[in-house]
Short mmCIF file of C-alpha atoms in Angstrom, two decimals:
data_model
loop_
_atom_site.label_atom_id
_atom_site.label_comp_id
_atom_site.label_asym_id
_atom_site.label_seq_id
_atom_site.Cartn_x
_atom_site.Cartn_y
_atom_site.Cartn_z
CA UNK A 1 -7.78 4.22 11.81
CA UNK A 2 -10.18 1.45 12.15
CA UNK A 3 -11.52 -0.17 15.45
CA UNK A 4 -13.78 -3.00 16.06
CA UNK A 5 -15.20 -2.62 19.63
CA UNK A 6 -17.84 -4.03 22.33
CA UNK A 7 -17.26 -0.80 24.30
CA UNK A 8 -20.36 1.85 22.79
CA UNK A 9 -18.84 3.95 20.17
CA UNK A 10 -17.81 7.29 20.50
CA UNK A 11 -18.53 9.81 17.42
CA UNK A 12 -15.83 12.78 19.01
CA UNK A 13 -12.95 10.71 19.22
CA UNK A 14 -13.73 9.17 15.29
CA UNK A 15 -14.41 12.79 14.38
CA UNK A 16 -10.86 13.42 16.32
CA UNK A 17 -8.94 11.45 14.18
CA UNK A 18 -9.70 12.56 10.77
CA UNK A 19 -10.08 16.71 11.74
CA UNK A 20 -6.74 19.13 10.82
CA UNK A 21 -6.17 22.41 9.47
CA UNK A 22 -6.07 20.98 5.78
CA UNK A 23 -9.67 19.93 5.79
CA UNK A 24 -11.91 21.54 4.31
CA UNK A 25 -14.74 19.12 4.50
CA UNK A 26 -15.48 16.19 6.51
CA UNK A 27 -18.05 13.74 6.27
CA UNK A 28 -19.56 11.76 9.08
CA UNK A 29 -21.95 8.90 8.37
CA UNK A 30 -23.26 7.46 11.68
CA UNK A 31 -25.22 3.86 11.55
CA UNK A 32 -27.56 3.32 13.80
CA UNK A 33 -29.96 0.28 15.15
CA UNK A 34 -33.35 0.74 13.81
CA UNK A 35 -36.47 -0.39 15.26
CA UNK A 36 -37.80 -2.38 12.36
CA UNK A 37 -36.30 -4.12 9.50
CA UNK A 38 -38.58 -5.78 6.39
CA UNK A 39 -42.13 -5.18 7.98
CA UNK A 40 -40.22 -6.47 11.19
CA UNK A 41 -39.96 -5.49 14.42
CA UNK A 42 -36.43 -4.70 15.73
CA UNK A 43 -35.23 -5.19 19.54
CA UNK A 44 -31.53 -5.16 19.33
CA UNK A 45 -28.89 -6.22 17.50
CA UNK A 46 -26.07 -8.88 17.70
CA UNK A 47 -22.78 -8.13 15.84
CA UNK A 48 -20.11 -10.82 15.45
CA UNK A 49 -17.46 -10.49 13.12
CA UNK A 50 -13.70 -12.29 12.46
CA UNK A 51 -12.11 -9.96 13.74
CA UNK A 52 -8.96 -10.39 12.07
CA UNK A 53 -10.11 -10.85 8.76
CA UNK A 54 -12.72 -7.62 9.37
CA UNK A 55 -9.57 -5.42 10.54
CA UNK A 56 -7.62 -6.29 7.48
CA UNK A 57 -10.59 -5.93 5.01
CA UNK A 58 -11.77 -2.87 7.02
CA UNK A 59 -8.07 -1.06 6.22
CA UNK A 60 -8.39 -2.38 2.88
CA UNK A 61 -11.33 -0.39 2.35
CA UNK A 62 -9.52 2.99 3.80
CA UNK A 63 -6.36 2.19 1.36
CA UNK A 64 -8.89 2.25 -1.52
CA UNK A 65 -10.59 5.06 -0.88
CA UNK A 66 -7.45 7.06 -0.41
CA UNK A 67 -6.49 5.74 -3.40
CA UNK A 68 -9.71 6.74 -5.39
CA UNK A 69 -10.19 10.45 -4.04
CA UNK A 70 -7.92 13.17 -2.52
CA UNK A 71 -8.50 12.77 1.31
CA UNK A 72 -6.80 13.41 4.00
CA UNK A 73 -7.70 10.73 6.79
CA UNK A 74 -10.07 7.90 7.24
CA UNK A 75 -12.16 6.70 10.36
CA UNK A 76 -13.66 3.17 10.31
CA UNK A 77 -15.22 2.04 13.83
CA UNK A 78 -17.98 -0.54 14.05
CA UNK A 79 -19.47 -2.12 17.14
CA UNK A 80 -19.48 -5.24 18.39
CA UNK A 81 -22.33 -7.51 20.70
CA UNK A 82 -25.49 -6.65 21.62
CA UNK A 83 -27.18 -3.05 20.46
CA UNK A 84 -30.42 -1.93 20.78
CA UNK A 85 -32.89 0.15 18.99
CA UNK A 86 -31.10 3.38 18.71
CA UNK A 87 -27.70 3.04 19.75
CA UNK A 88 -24.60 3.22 17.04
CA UNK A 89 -23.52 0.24 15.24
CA UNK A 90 -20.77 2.19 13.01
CA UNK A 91 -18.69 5.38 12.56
CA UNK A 92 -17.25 6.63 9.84
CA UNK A 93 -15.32 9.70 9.17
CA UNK A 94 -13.71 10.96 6.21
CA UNK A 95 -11.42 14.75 5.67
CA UNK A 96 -10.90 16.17 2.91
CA UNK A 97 -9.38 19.27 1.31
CA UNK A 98 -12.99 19.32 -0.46
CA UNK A 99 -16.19 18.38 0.13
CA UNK A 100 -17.11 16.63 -2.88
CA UNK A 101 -14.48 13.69 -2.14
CA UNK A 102 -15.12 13.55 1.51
CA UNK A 103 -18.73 12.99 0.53
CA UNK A 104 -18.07 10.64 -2.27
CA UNK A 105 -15.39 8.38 -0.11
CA UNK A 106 -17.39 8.13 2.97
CA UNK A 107 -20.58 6.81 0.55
CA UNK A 108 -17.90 4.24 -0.69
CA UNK A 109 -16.48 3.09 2.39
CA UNK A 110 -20.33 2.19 3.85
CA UNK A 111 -21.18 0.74 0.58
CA UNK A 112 -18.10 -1.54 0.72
CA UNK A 113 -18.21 -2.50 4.30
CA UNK A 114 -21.37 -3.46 3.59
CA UNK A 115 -20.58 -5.97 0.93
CA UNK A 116 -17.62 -7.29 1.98
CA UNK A 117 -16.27 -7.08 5.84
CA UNK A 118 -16.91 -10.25 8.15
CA UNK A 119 -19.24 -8.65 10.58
CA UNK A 120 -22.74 -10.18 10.79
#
């Protein structure tokens, strides 16, 4: 399940998504707007993306990481327009039967959004 949205984000109903009786683990990594960035001072945030191409790469990423680890869902949401200090710019959640991949998969699907989604 990924979502790009200009509505605030809402960590239960990522969370929702991914949870079952056959996890054992799930990881949650929550992004959030800082306040300062390089020695700079941080107000808000504007994220724009292509959305088409960031949908597609973003369940790209998911594919992969189901592919690379034993886990049982994926949960990709990432905001959209103006944020300010504090509020969420991404959720991700990831279940697993164990820990260890939940952990491992959710590290890889920041790391890659990161590097190669269309959201600035």
């Amino acid at each position: 399940m990924v979502k790009l949205s200009h509505e605030p984000l809402d960590v239960n109903e990522v969370l929702a998504h991914v949870e079952g009786a056959e996890a054992g683990g799930v990881n949650v990594f929550i992004g959030t707007v800082r306040n300062a960035t390089e020695g700079k001072k941080v107000v808000s945030l504007e994220f724009e993306a292509y959305e088409k191409m960031a949908v597609a790469e973003l369940e790209k990423i998911a594919v992969a990481a189901k592919k690379r680890w034993k886990i049982n869902k994926v949960a990709i949401h990432h905001a959209l327009g103006e944020k300010q200090v504090g509020e969420l710019a991404v959720v991700i959640a990831v279940s697993a039967p164990h820990r260890d991949a939940a952990f491992k998969a959710c590290r890889f699907v920041i790391d890659t959004l990161k590097q190669t989604v269309p959201i600035w």
